[in-house]
Coordinates of C-alpha atoms in Angstrom, one line a residue:
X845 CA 7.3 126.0 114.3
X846 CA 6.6 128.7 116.6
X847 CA 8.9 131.8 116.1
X848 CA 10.2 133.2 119.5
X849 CA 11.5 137.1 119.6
X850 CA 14.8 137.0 121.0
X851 CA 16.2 140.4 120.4
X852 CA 15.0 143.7 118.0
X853 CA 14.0 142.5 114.5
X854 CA 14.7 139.0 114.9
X855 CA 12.2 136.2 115.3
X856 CA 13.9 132.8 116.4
X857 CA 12.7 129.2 116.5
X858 CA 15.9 127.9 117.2
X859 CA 15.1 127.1 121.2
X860 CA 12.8 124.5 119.3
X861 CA 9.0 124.1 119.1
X862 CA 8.5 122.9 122.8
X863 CA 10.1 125.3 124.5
X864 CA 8.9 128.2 122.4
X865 CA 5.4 126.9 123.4
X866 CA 3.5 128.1 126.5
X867 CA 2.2 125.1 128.6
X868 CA -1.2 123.4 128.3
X869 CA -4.0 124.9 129.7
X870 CA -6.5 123.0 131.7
X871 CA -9.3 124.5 134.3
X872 CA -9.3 122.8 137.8
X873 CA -12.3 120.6 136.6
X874 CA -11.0 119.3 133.8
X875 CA -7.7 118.0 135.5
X876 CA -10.0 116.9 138.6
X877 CA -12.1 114.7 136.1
X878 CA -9.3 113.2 133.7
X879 CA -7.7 112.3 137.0
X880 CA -10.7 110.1 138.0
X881 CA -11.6 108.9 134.8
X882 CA -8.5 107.2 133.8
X883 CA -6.5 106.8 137.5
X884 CA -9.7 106.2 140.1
X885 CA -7.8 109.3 141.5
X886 CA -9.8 112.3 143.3
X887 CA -8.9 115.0 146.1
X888 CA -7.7 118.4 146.5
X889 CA -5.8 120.5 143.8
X890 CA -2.8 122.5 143.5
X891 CA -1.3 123.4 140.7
X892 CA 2.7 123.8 141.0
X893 CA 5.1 125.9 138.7
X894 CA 6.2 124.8 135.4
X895 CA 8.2 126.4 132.2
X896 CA 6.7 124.0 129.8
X897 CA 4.3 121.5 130.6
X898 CA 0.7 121.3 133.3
X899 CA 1.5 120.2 136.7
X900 CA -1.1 119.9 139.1
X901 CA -0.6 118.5 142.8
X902 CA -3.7 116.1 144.3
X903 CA -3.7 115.6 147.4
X904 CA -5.9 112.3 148.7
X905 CA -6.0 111.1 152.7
X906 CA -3.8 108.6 152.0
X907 CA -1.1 109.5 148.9
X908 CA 0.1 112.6 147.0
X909 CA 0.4 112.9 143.2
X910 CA 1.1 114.7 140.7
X911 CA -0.9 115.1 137.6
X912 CA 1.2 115.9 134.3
X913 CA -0.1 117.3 130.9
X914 CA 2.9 117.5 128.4
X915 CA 3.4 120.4 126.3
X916 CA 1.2 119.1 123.0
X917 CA 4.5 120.4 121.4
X918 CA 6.6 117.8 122.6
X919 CA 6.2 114.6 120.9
X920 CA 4.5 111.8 122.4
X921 CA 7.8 109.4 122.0
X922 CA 10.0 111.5 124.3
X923 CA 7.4 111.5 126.9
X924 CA 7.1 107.5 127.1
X925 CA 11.4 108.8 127.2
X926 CA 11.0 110.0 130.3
X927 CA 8.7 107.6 131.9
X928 CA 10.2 104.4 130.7
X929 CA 13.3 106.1 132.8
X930 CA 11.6 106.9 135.7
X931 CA 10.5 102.8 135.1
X932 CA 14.0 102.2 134.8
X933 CA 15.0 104.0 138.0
X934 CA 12.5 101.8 139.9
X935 CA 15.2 99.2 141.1
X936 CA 17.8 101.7 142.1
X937 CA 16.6 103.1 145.4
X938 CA 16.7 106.7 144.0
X939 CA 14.4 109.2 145.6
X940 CA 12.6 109.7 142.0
X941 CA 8.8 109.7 141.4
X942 CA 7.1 106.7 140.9
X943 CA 4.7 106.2 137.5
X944 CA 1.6 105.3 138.8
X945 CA -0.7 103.0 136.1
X946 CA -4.0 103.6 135.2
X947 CA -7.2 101.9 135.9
X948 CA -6.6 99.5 132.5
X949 CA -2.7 99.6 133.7
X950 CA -1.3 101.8 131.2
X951 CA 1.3 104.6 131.9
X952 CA 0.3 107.5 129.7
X953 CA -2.9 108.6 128.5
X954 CA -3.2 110.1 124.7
X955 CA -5.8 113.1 125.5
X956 CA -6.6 116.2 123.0
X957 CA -4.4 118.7 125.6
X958 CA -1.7 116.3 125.6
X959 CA 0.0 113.3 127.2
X960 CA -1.4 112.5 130.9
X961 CA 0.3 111.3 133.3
X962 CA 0.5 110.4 137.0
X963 CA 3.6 110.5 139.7
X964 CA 4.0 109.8 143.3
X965 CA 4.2 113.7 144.6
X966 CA 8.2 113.8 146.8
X967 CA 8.2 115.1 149.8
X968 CA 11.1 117.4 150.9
X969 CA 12.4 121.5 150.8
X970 CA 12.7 122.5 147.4
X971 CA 16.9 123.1 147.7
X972 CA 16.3 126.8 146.1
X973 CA 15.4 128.0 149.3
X974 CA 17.9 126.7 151.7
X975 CA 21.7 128.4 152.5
X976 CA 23.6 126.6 149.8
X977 CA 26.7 124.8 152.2
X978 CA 29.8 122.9 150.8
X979 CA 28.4 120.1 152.1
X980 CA 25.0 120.3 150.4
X981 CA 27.1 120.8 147.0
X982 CA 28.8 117.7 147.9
X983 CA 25.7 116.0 148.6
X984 CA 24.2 117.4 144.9
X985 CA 27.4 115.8 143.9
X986 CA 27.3 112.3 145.0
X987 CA 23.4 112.4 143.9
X988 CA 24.2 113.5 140.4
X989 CA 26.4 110.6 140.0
X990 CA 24.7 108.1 141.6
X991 CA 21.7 109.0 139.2
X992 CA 24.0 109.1 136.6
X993 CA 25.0 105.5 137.6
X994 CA 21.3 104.8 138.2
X995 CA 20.5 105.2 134.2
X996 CA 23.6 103.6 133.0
X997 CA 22.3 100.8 130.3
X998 CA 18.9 102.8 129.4
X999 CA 18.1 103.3 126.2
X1000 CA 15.5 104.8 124.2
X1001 CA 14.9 105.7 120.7
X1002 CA 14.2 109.2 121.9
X1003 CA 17.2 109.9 123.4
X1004 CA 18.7 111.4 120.7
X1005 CA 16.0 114.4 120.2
X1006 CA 17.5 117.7 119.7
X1007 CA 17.2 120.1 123.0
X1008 CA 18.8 123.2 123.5
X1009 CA 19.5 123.1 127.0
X1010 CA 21.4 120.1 126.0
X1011 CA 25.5 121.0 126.5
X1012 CA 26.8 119.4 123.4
X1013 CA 24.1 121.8 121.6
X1014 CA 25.4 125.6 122.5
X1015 CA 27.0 126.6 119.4
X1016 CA 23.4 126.6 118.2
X1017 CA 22.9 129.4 121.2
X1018 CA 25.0 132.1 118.7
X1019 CA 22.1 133.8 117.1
X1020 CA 20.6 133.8 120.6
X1021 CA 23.0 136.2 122.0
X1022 CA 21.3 139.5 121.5
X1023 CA 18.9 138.3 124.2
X1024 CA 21.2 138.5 126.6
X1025 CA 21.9 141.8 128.9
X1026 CA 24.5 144.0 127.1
X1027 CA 26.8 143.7 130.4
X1028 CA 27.0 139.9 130.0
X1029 CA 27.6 140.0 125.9
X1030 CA 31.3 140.0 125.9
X1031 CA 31.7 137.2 128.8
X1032 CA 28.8 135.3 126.7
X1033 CA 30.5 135.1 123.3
X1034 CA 34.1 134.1 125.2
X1035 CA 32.5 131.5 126.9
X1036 CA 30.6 130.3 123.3
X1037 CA 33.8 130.6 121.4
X1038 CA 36.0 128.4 124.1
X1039 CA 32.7 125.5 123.8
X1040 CA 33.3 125.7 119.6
X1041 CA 36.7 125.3 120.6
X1042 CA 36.5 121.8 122.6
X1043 CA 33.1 120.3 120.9
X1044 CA 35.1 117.9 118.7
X1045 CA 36.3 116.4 121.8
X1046 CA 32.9 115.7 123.0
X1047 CA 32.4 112.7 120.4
X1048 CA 35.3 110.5 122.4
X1049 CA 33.9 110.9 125.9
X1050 CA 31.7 108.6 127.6
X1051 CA 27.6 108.8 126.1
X1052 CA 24.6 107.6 128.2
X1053 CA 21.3 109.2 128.8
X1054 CA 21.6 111.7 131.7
X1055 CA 18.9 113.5 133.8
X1056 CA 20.1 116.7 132.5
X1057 CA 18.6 119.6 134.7
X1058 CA 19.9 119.2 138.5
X1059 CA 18.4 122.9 138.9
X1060 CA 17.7 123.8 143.0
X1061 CA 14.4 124.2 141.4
X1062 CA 14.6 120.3 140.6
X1063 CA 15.8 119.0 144.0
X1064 CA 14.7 119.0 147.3
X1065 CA 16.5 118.4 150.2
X1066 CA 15.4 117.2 153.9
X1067 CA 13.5 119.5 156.1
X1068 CA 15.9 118.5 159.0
X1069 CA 18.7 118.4 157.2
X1070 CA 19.4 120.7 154.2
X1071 CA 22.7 119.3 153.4
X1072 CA 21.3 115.8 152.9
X1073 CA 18.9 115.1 148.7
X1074 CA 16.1 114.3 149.8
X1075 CA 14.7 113.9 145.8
X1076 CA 15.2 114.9 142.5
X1077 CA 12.1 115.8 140.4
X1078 CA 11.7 116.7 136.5
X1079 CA 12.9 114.3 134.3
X1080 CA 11.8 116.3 131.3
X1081 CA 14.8 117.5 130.1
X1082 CA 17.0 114.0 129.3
X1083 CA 18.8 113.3 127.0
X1084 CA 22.0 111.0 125.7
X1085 CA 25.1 112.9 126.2
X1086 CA 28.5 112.9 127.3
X1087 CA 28.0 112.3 130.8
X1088 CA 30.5 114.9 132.2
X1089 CA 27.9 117.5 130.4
X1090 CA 25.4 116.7 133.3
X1091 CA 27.9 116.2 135.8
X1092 CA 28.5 120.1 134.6
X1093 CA 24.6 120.8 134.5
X1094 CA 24.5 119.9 138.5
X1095 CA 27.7 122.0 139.5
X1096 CA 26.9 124.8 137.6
X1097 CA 24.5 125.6 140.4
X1098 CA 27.5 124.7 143.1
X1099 CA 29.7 127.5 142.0
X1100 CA 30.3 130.0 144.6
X1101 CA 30.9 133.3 143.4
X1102 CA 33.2 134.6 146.1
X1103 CA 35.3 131.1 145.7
X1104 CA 35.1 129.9 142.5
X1105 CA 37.8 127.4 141.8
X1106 CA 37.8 125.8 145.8
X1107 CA 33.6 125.4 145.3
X1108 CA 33.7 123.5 141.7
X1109 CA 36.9 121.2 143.4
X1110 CA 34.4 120.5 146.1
X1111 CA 31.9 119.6 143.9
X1112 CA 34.1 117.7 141.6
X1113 CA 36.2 115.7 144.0
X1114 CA 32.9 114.4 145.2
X1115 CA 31.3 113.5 142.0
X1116 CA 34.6 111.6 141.6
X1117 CA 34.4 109.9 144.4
X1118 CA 31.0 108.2 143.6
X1119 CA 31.7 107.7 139.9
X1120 CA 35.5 108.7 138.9
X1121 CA 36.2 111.2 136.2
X1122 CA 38.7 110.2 133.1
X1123 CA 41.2 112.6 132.6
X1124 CA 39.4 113.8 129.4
X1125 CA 36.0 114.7 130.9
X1126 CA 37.9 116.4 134.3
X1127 CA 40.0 118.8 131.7
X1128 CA 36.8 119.5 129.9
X1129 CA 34.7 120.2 132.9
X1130 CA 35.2 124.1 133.9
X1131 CA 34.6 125.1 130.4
X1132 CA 31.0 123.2 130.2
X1133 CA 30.2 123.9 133.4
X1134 CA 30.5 127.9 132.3
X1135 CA 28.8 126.6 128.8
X1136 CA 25.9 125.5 131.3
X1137 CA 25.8 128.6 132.9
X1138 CA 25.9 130.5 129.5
X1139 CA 22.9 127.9 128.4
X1140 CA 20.8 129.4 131.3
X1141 CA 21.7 132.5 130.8
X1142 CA 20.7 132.9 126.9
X1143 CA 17.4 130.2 127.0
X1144 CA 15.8 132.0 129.8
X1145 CA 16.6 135.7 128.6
X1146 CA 15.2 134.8 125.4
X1147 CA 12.2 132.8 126.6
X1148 CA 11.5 135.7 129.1
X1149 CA 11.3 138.0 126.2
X1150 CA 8.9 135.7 124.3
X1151 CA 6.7 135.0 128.0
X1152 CA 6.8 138.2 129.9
X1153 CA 4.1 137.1 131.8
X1154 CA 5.9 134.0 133.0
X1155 CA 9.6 135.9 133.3
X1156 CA 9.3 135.7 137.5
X1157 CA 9.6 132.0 136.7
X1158 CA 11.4 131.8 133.4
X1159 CA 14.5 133.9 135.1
X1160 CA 14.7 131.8 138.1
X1161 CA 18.7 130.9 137.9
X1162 CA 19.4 133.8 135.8
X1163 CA 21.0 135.7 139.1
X1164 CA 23.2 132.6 139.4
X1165 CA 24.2 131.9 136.4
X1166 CA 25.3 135.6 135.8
X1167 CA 27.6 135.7 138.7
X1168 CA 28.8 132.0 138.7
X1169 CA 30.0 132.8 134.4
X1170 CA 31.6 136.1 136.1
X1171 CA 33.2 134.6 138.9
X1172 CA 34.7 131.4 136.4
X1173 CA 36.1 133.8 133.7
X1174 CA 38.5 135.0 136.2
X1175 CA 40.1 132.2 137.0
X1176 CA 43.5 131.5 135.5
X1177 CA 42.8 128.2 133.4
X1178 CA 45.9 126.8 134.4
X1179 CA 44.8 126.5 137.8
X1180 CA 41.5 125.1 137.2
X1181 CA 43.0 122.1 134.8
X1182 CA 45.7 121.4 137.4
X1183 CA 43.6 121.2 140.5
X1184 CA 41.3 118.9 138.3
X1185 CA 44.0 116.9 137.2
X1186 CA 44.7 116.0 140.6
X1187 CA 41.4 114.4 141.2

Protein backbone atom coordinates (compact mmCIF):
# COMPACT_ATOMS: atom_id res chain seq x y z
CA UNK A 1 0.00 0.00 0.00
CA UNK A 2 0.98 3.31 -0.95
CA UNK A 3 2.09 5.54 2.09
CA UNK A 4 0.50 9.16 1.87
CA UNK A 5 2.44 12.15 4.03
CA UNK A 6 -0.16 13.61 6.06
CA UNK A 7 1.74 15.79 8.43
CA UNK A 8 5.81 16.24 9.54
CA UNK A 9 7.39 12.73 10.05
CA UNK A 10 4.42 10.79 9.50
CA UNK A 11 3.67 8.63 6.37
CA UNK A 12 -0.04 7.32 6.35
CA UNK A 13 -1.88 4.77 4.28
CA UNK A 14 -4.81 4.94 6.30
CA UNK A 15 -6.97 7.02 3.45
CA UNK A 16 -6.52 3.50 1.70
CA UNK A 17 -4.72 2.36 -1.41
CA UNK A 18 -7.15 4.01 -3.95
CA UNK A 19 -7.24 7.19 -2.81
CA UNK A 20 -3.59 7.50 -1.99
CA UNK A 21 -3.17 6.64 -5.77
CA UNK A 22 -2.97 9.31 -8.47
CA UNK A 23 -5.37 8.50 -11.36
CA UNK A 24 -4.57 6.49 -14.50
CA UNK A 25 -2.82 8.04 -17.16
CA UNK A 26 -3.84 7.69 -20.67
CA UNK A 27 -2.76 10.06 -23.87
CA UNK A 28 -5.66 11.27 -26.01
CA UNK A 29 -4.90 8.38 -28.59
CA UNK A 30 -4.95 5.79 -26.46
CA UNK A 31 -8.44 6.67 -24.93
CA UNK A 32 -9.64 7.67 -28.65
CA UNK A 33 -8.74 4.03 -29.79
CA UNK A 34 -9.98 1.83 -26.71
CA UNK A 35 -13.11 3.77 -27.29
CA UNK A 36 -13.53 2.44 -30.81
CA UNK A 37 -12.21 -0.83 -30.32
CA UNK A 38 -14.40 -2.10 -27.77
CA UNK A 39 -17.70 0.55 -27.99
CA UNK A 40 -17.73 1.40 -32.15
CA UNK A 41 -17.44 4.85 -30.30
CA UNK A 42 -15.27 7.85 -32.00
CA UNK A 43 -15.39 11.80 -31.84
CA UNK A 44 -14.04 14.65 -30.12
CA UNK A 45 -12.21 14.49 -26.67
CA UNK A 46 -12.30 16.30 -23.49
CA UNK A 47 -10.97 15.18 -20.61
CA UNK A 48 -12.98 16.35 -17.37
CA UNK A 49 -11.71 16.61 -13.67
CA UNK A 50 -11.28 13.78 -11.42
CA UNK A 51 -9.58 12.93 -7.81
CA UNK A 52 -9.17 9.36 -8.53
CA UNK A 53 -9.97 7.86 -11.60
CA UNK A 54 -9.56 8.93 -15.99
CA UNK A 55 -12.57 10.63 -17.27
CA UNK A 56 -12.65 11.66 -20.72
CA UNK A 57 -15.73 13.37 -22.47
CA UNK A 58 -16.46 12.21 -26.40
CA UNK A 59 -18.45 14.03 -28.03
CA UNK A 60 -20.14 12.28 -31.41
CA UNK A 61 -23.00 14.21 -33.79
CA UNK A 62 -25.53 12.38 -32.29
CA UNK A 63 -24.73 11.39 -28.30
CA UNK A 64 -22.27 12.41 -25.55
CA UNK A 65 -20.27 9.98 -23.41
CA UNK A 66 -18.07 9.64 -21.04
CA UNK A 67 -15.17 7.38 -21.10
CA UNK A 68 -13.99 5.98 -17.60
CA UNK A 69 -10.59 4.36 -16.60
CA UNK A 70 -10.76 3.23 -12.85
CA UNK A 71 -7.95 3.81 -10.63
CA UNK A 72 -5.95 0.23 -11.14
CA UNK A 73 -6.00 0.61 -7.33
CA UNK A 74 -9.47 0.05 -6.94
CA UNK A 75 -10.46 -3.40 -7.25
CA UNK A 76 -12.22 -4.63 -10.12
CA UNK A 77 -15.41 -5.90 -7.88
CA UNK A 78 -16.34 -2.48 -6.63
CA UNK A 79 -16.37 -1.14 -10.03
CA UNK A 80 -18.97 -3.85 -11.48
CA UNK A 81 -20.41 -2.05 -7.62
CA UNK A 82 -20.97 0.85 -9.10
CA UNK A 83 -22.17 -0.13 -12.46
CA UNK A 84 -24.53 -2.90 -11.50
CA UNK A 85 -26.15 0.28 -9.46
CA UNK A 86 -26.25 2.53 -12.04
CA UNK A 87 -28.07 -0.84 -13.86
CA UNK A 88 -30.18 -0.90 -11.02
CA UNK A 89 -31.19 2.76 -11.14
CA UNK A 90 -32.33 2.11 -14.82
CA UNK A 91 -36.15 1.68 -13.87
CA UNK A 92 -36.36 4.54 -11.46
CA UNK A 93 -36.46 7.61 -13.73
CA UNK A 94 -33.45 9.21 -11.91
CA UNK A 95 -31.36 11.59 -13.87
CA UNK A 96 -28.16 9.13 -13.55
CA UNK A 97 -25.91 8.02 -16.37
CA UNK A 98 -26.71 5.25 -18.36
CA UNK A 99 -24.02 2.09 -18.84
CA UNK A 100 -23.59 1.84 -22.35
CA UNK A 101 -22.51 -2.02 -23.51
CA UNK A 102 -19.91 -2.83 -25.72
CA UNK A 103 -19.71 -4.09 -29.13
CA UNK A 104 -19.84 -7.99 -27.72
CA UNK A 105 -22.44 -6.39 -25.02
CA UNK A 106 -20.44 -6.37 -22.00
CA UNK A 107 -20.33 -3.48 -19.48
CA UNK A 108 -16.73 -3.24 -18.46
CA UNK A 109 -13.63 -3.90 -20.15
CA UNK A 110 -10.55 -5.58 -18.13
CA UNK A 111 -7.57 -3.43 -19.83
CA UNK A 112 -3.79 -3.11 -18.45
CA UNK A 113 -4.62 0.83 -17.23
CA UNK A 114 -7.63 -0.36 -15.66
CA UNK A 115 -11.33 -1.02 -15.79
CA UNK A 116 -13.13 0.79 -19.01
CA UNK A 117 -16.11 1.94 -19.10
CA UNK A 118 -18.68 3.96 -21.00
CA UNK A 119 -21.69 6.42 -19.62
CA UNK A 120 -24.23 8.52 -21.29
CA UNK A 121 -22.46 12.18 -20.67
CA UNK A 122 -25.71 14.51 -18.37
CA UNK A 123 -26.35 17.55 -19.47
CA UNK A 124 -26.97 20.38 -16.93
CA UNK A 125 -24.89 23.38 -14.71
CA UNK A 126 -22.52 21.74 -12.46
CA UNK A 127 -24.54 23.10 -9.01
CA UNK A 128 -20.90 24.40 -7.74
CA UNK A 129 -21.35 27.34 -9.65
CA UNK A 130 -24.79 28.61 -9.14
CA UNK A 131 -26.04 30.97 -5.93
CA UNK A 132 -26.87 28.20 -3.50
CA UNK A 133 -30.88 29.18 -2.57
CA UNK A 134 -33.10 27.47 0.11
CA UNK A 135 -34.88 26.17 -2.47
CA UNK A 136 -32.04 24.52 -4.34
CA UNK A 137 -31.07 22.90 -0.89
CA UNK A 138 -34.50 21.61 -0.76
CA UNK A 139 -34.39 20.39 -4.09
CA UNK A 140 -30.76 18.51 -3.20
CA UNK A 141 -32.92 17.25 -0.50
CA UNK A 142 -35.83 15.68 -2.05
CA UNK A 143 -33.14 14.21 -4.75
CA UNK A 144 -30.93 12.70 -2.05
CA UNK A 145 -33.84 10.70 -0.90
CA UNK A 146 -35.46 9.83 -3.78
CA UNK A 147 -32.01 8.30 -4.78
CA UNK A 148 -31.82 6.88 -1.60
CA UNK A 149 -35.31 5.33 -2.27
CA UNK A 150 -34.05 4.63 -5.84
CA UNK A 151 -31.27 1.94 -4.44
CA UNK A 152 -33.38 0.57 -1.76
CA UNK A 153 -33.11 -3.48 -2.32
CA UNK A 154 -29.57 -3.37 -4.10
CA UNK A 155 -27.08 -5.45 -3.08
CA UNK A 156 -23.67 -6.25 -3.86
CA UNK A 157 -20.90 -8.18 -2.45
CA UNK A 158 -18.86 -5.04 -2.67
CA UNK A 159 -20.78 -2.97 -0.68
CA UNK A 160 -19.14 -3.52 2.31
CA UNK A 161 -15.46 -2.30 1.16
CA UNK A 162 -13.80 -0.13 3.55
CA UNK A 163 -13.76 3.76 2.39
CA UNK A 164 -12.72 6.57 4.34
CA UNK A 165 -15.03 9.13 3.12
CA UNK A 166 -17.48 6.66 4.41
CA UNK A 167 -19.34 8.35 7.86
CA UNK A 168 -19.51 5.33 9.91
CA UNK A 169 -15.51 5.23 9.21
CA UNK A 170 -14.18 8.67 10.97
CA UNK A 171 -12.74 7.53 14.02
CA UNK A 172 -10.14 6.06 11.64
CA UNK A 173 -9.60 9.95 10.55
CA UNK A 174 -7.62 10.45 14.23
CA UNK A 175 -4.06 10.02 13.06
CA UNK A 176 -5.11 12.16 10.18
CA UNK A 177 -5.56 15.25 12.10
CA UNK A 178 -2.19 16.97 11.91
CA UNK A 179 -3.16 17.56 8.27
CA UNK A 180 -5.47 19.78 9.02
CA UNK A 181 -4.80 23.79 9.45
CA UNK A 182 -3.85 24.50 13.05
CA UNK A 183 -6.94 26.96 13.29
CA UNK A 184 -9.35 24.14 12.57
CA UNK A 185 -7.43 21.44 15.09
CA UNK A 186 -9.47 22.08 18.22
CA UNK A 187 -13.03 22.32 16.34
CA UNK A 188 -11.67 18.95 14.36
CA UNK A 189 -10.94 16.72 17.39
CA UNK A 190 -14.51 18.08 19.20
CA UNK A 191 -16.29 17.14 16.32
CA UNK A 192 -14.15 13.46 16.23
CA UNK A 193 -14.67 12.94 19.84
CA UNK A 194 -18.69 13.65 19.71
CA UNK A 195 -18.72 10.91 16.29
CA UNK A 196 -16.75 8.19 18.96
CA UNK A 197 -19.33 9.17 21.12
CA UNK A 198 -22.59 8.17 19.08
CA UNK A 199 -20.92 5.29 16.66
CA UNK A 200 -22.36 2.45 18.71
CA UNK A 201 -25.68 3.80 17.81
CA UNK A 202 -25.01 3.54 14.21
CA UNK A 203 -25.36 -0.40 14.15
CA UNK A 204 -29.43 -0.05 14.99
CA UNK A 205 -30.22 2.46 12.33
CA UNK A 206 -31.51 1.65 8.92
CA UNK A 207 -28.43 0.04 6.37
CA UNK A 208 -28.76 0.07 2.56
CA UNK A 209 -26.26 1.06 -0.09
CA UNK A 210 -26.24 4.88 -0.50
CA UNK A 211 -24.68 7.12 -3.23
CA UNK A 212 -22.54 8.69 -0.75
CA UNK A 213 -20.89 11.93 -2.31
CA UNK A 214 -23.94 14.51 -3.17
CA UNK A 215 -20.83 17.13 -3.55
CA UNK A 216 -22.06 20.45 -5.86
CA UNK A 217 -19.17 19.01 -7.69
CA UNK A 218 -21.51 15.82 -8.27
CA UNK A 219 -24.78 17.47 -9.24
CA UNK A 220 -25.87 19.59 -11.76
CA UNK A 221 -28.80 21.55 -11.87
CA UNK A 222 -30.89 23.07 -14.90
CA UNK A 223 -29.52 25.87 -16.87
CA UNK A 224 -33.01 27.66 -16.62
CA UNK A 225 -33.56 26.84 -13.44
CA UNK A 226 -30.83 26.41 -10.79
CA UNK A 227 -33.15 25.50 -7.99
CA UNK A 228 -34.43 22.51 -9.95
CA UNK A 229 -31.46 18.70 -10.06
CA UNK A 230 -31.06 18.31 -13.15
CA UNK A 231 -28.52 15.07 -12.47
CA UNK A 232 -26.30 13.51 -10.19
CA UNK A 233 -23.03 12.14 -11.45
CA UNK A 234 -20.18 9.95 -9.68
CA UNK A 235 -21.20 6.95 -8.30
CA UNK A 236 -17.75 6.02 -7.21
CA UNK A 237 -17.96 6.53 -3.75
CA UNK A 238 -21.02 3.96 -2.55
CA UNK A 239 -21.16 2.18 -0.10
CA UNK A 240 -23.78 0.27 2.54
CA UNK A 241 -24.46 2.51 5.39
CA UNK A 242 -26.75 3.86 7.72
CA UNK A 243 -28.76 5.82 5.39
CA UNK A 244 -29.03 9.03 7.55
CA UNK A 245 -25.08 9.09 6.94
CA UNK A 246 -25.80 10.11 3.26
CA UNK A 247 -28.71 11.95 4.02
CA UNK A 248 -25.73 13.95 6.11
CA UNK A 249 -23.23 13.63 3.15
CA UNK A 250 -25.84 15.77 0.86
CA UNK A 251 -26.71 18.53 3.59
CA UNK A 252 -23.35 19.03 4.63
CA UNK A 253 -23.11 21.07 1.53
CA UNK A 254 -26.66 22.86 2.46
CA UNK A 255 -25.38 24.40 5.60
CA UNK A 256 -25.42 28.11 5.53
CA UNK A 257 -22.88 29.67 7.55
CA UNK A 258 -24.64 32.81 8.42
CA UNK A 259 -27.88 30.55 9.48
CA UNK A 260 -26.83 27.43 10.49
CA UNK A 261 -29.58 25.69 12.43
CA UNK A 262 -32.78 27.36 9.98
CA UNK A 263 -30.57 26.02 6.60
CA UNK A 264 -30.06 22.19 7.94
CA UNK A 265 -34.07 22.35 9.15
CA UNK A 266 -34.72 23.34 5.59
CA UNK A 267 -32.82 20.71 4.30
CA UNK A 268 -34.01 18.16 6.71
CA UNK A 269 -37.80 18.85 6.74
CA UNK A 270 -37.48 18.19 3.04
CA UNK A 271 -35.50 15.06 3.03
CA UNK A 272 -38.36 14.05 5.48
CA UNK A 273 -40.84 14.77 3.47
CA UNK A 274 -39.80 12.50 0.52
CA UNK A 275 -38.56 9.63 2.77
CA UNK A 276 -39.41 10.33 6.66
CA UNK A 277 -36.63 10.25 9.27
CA UNK A 278 -37.03 7.84 12.53
CA UNK A 279 -36.48 9.67 15.55
CA UNK A 280 -33.06 7.90 15.90
CA UNK A 281 -31.42 8.98 12.65
CA UNK A 282 -33.05 12.88 13.04
CA UNK A 283 -31.23 13.12 16.72
CA UNK A 284 -28.15 11.70 15.16
CA UNK A 285 -28.12 13.94 12.17
CA UNK A 286 -26.29 17.45 13.15
CA UNK A 287 -23.49 15.54 14.59
CA UNK A 288 -22.80 13.46 11.17
CA UNK A 289 -23.51 16.07 9.14
CA UNK A 290 -20.39 18.06 11.04
CA UNK A 291 -18.52 14.39 10.98
CA UNK A 292 -19.06 14.89 7.09
CA UNK A 293 -17.83 18.10 7.08
CA UNK A 294 -14.81 17.06 9.37
CA UNK A 295 -14.41 13.97 6.69
CA UNK A 296 -13.81 16.64 3.95
CA UNK A 297 -11.94 18.64 5.74
CA UNK A 298 -9.09 16.01 6.97
CA UNK A 299 -9.16 13.62 3.44
CA UNK A 300 -8.65 16.59 1.22
CA UNK A 301 -5.97 18.38 3.51
CA UNK A 302 -4.09 15.28 3.61
CA UNK A 303 -4.47 14.23 0.03
CA UNK A 304 -3.53 17.80 -0.98
CA UNK A 305 -0.33 17.41 0.87
CA UNK A 306 0.41 14.00 -0.79
CA UNK A 307 -0.88 15.70 -4.63
CA UNK A 308 0.20 19.28 -4.61
CA UNK A 309 -0.09 19.34 -8.02
CA UNK A 310 -3.73 18.41 -8.05
CA UNK A 311 -4.56 20.61 -4.54
CA UNK A 312 -6.76 23.28 -6.87
CA UNK A 313 -8.92 20.24 -7.29
CA UNK A 314 -8.32 18.21 -4.22
CA UNK A 315 -9.46 21.36 -1.89
CA UNK A 316 -12.50 22.04 -3.74
CA UNK A 317 -15.10 21.91 -0.64
CA UNK A 318 -12.48 22.63 1.72
CA UNK A 319 -13.75 26.58 2.02
CA UNK A 320 -17.15 25.01 2.89
CA UNK A 321 -16.57 22.59 4.99
CA UNK A 322 -14.36 24.94 7.19
CA UNK A 323 -17.08 27.44 7.67
CA UNK A 324 -20.15 25.12 7.72
CA UNK A 325 -18.02 22.84 10.97
CA UNK A 326 -17.55 26.56 12.42
CA UNK A 327 -20.81 27.82 11.98
CA UNK A 328 -22.41 24.10 13.52
CA UNK A 329 -20.25 24.16 16.68
CA UNK A 330 -21.98 27.19 17.76
CA UNK A 331 -25.11 26.00 17.92
CA UNK A 332 -26.63 25.13 21.26
CA UNK A 333 -27.34 21.21 20.79
CA UNK A 334 -30.45 21.49 22.51
CA UNK A 335 -31.82 23.47 19.87
CA UNK A 336 -30.68 21.50 17.05
CA UNK A 337 -32.24 18.01 18.64
CA UNK A 338 -35.45 19.85 19.38
CA UNK A 339 -36.20 21.52 16.06
CA UNK A 340 -35.33 17.94 14.63
CA UNK A 341 -37.44 16.30 16.83
CA UNK A 342 -40.19 18.17 15.52
CA UNK A 343 -39.89 16.91 12.02
Amino acid sequence: MRAVKTGPNMNDARLGEVLSSAPPLLTDAEALGLARAHFGVDGALKRLTSERDLNIRITTPGQTYVLKLANPAEPAEVTDFQTKALLHLEASQLPVPKVIRTTTGATEVITPHGTLRLLTYLEGTPQHLTPRTPAQARAMAAMAARLTQGLAGFAHPAAGYVLQWDIKQASALRPMLAAVPEDMQALARKALDRFDALAPELAGLRWQVVHNDLNPHNVLVSPDNPDEIAGVLDFGDMVRTPLICDAAVAASYCVEPDRPLESLLNFARAYHAVLPLLPAEARLFPDLVATRMLTTLTIASARAQAYPGNAPYILRNVATAREGLAALAGIPRGDSLNALEAL
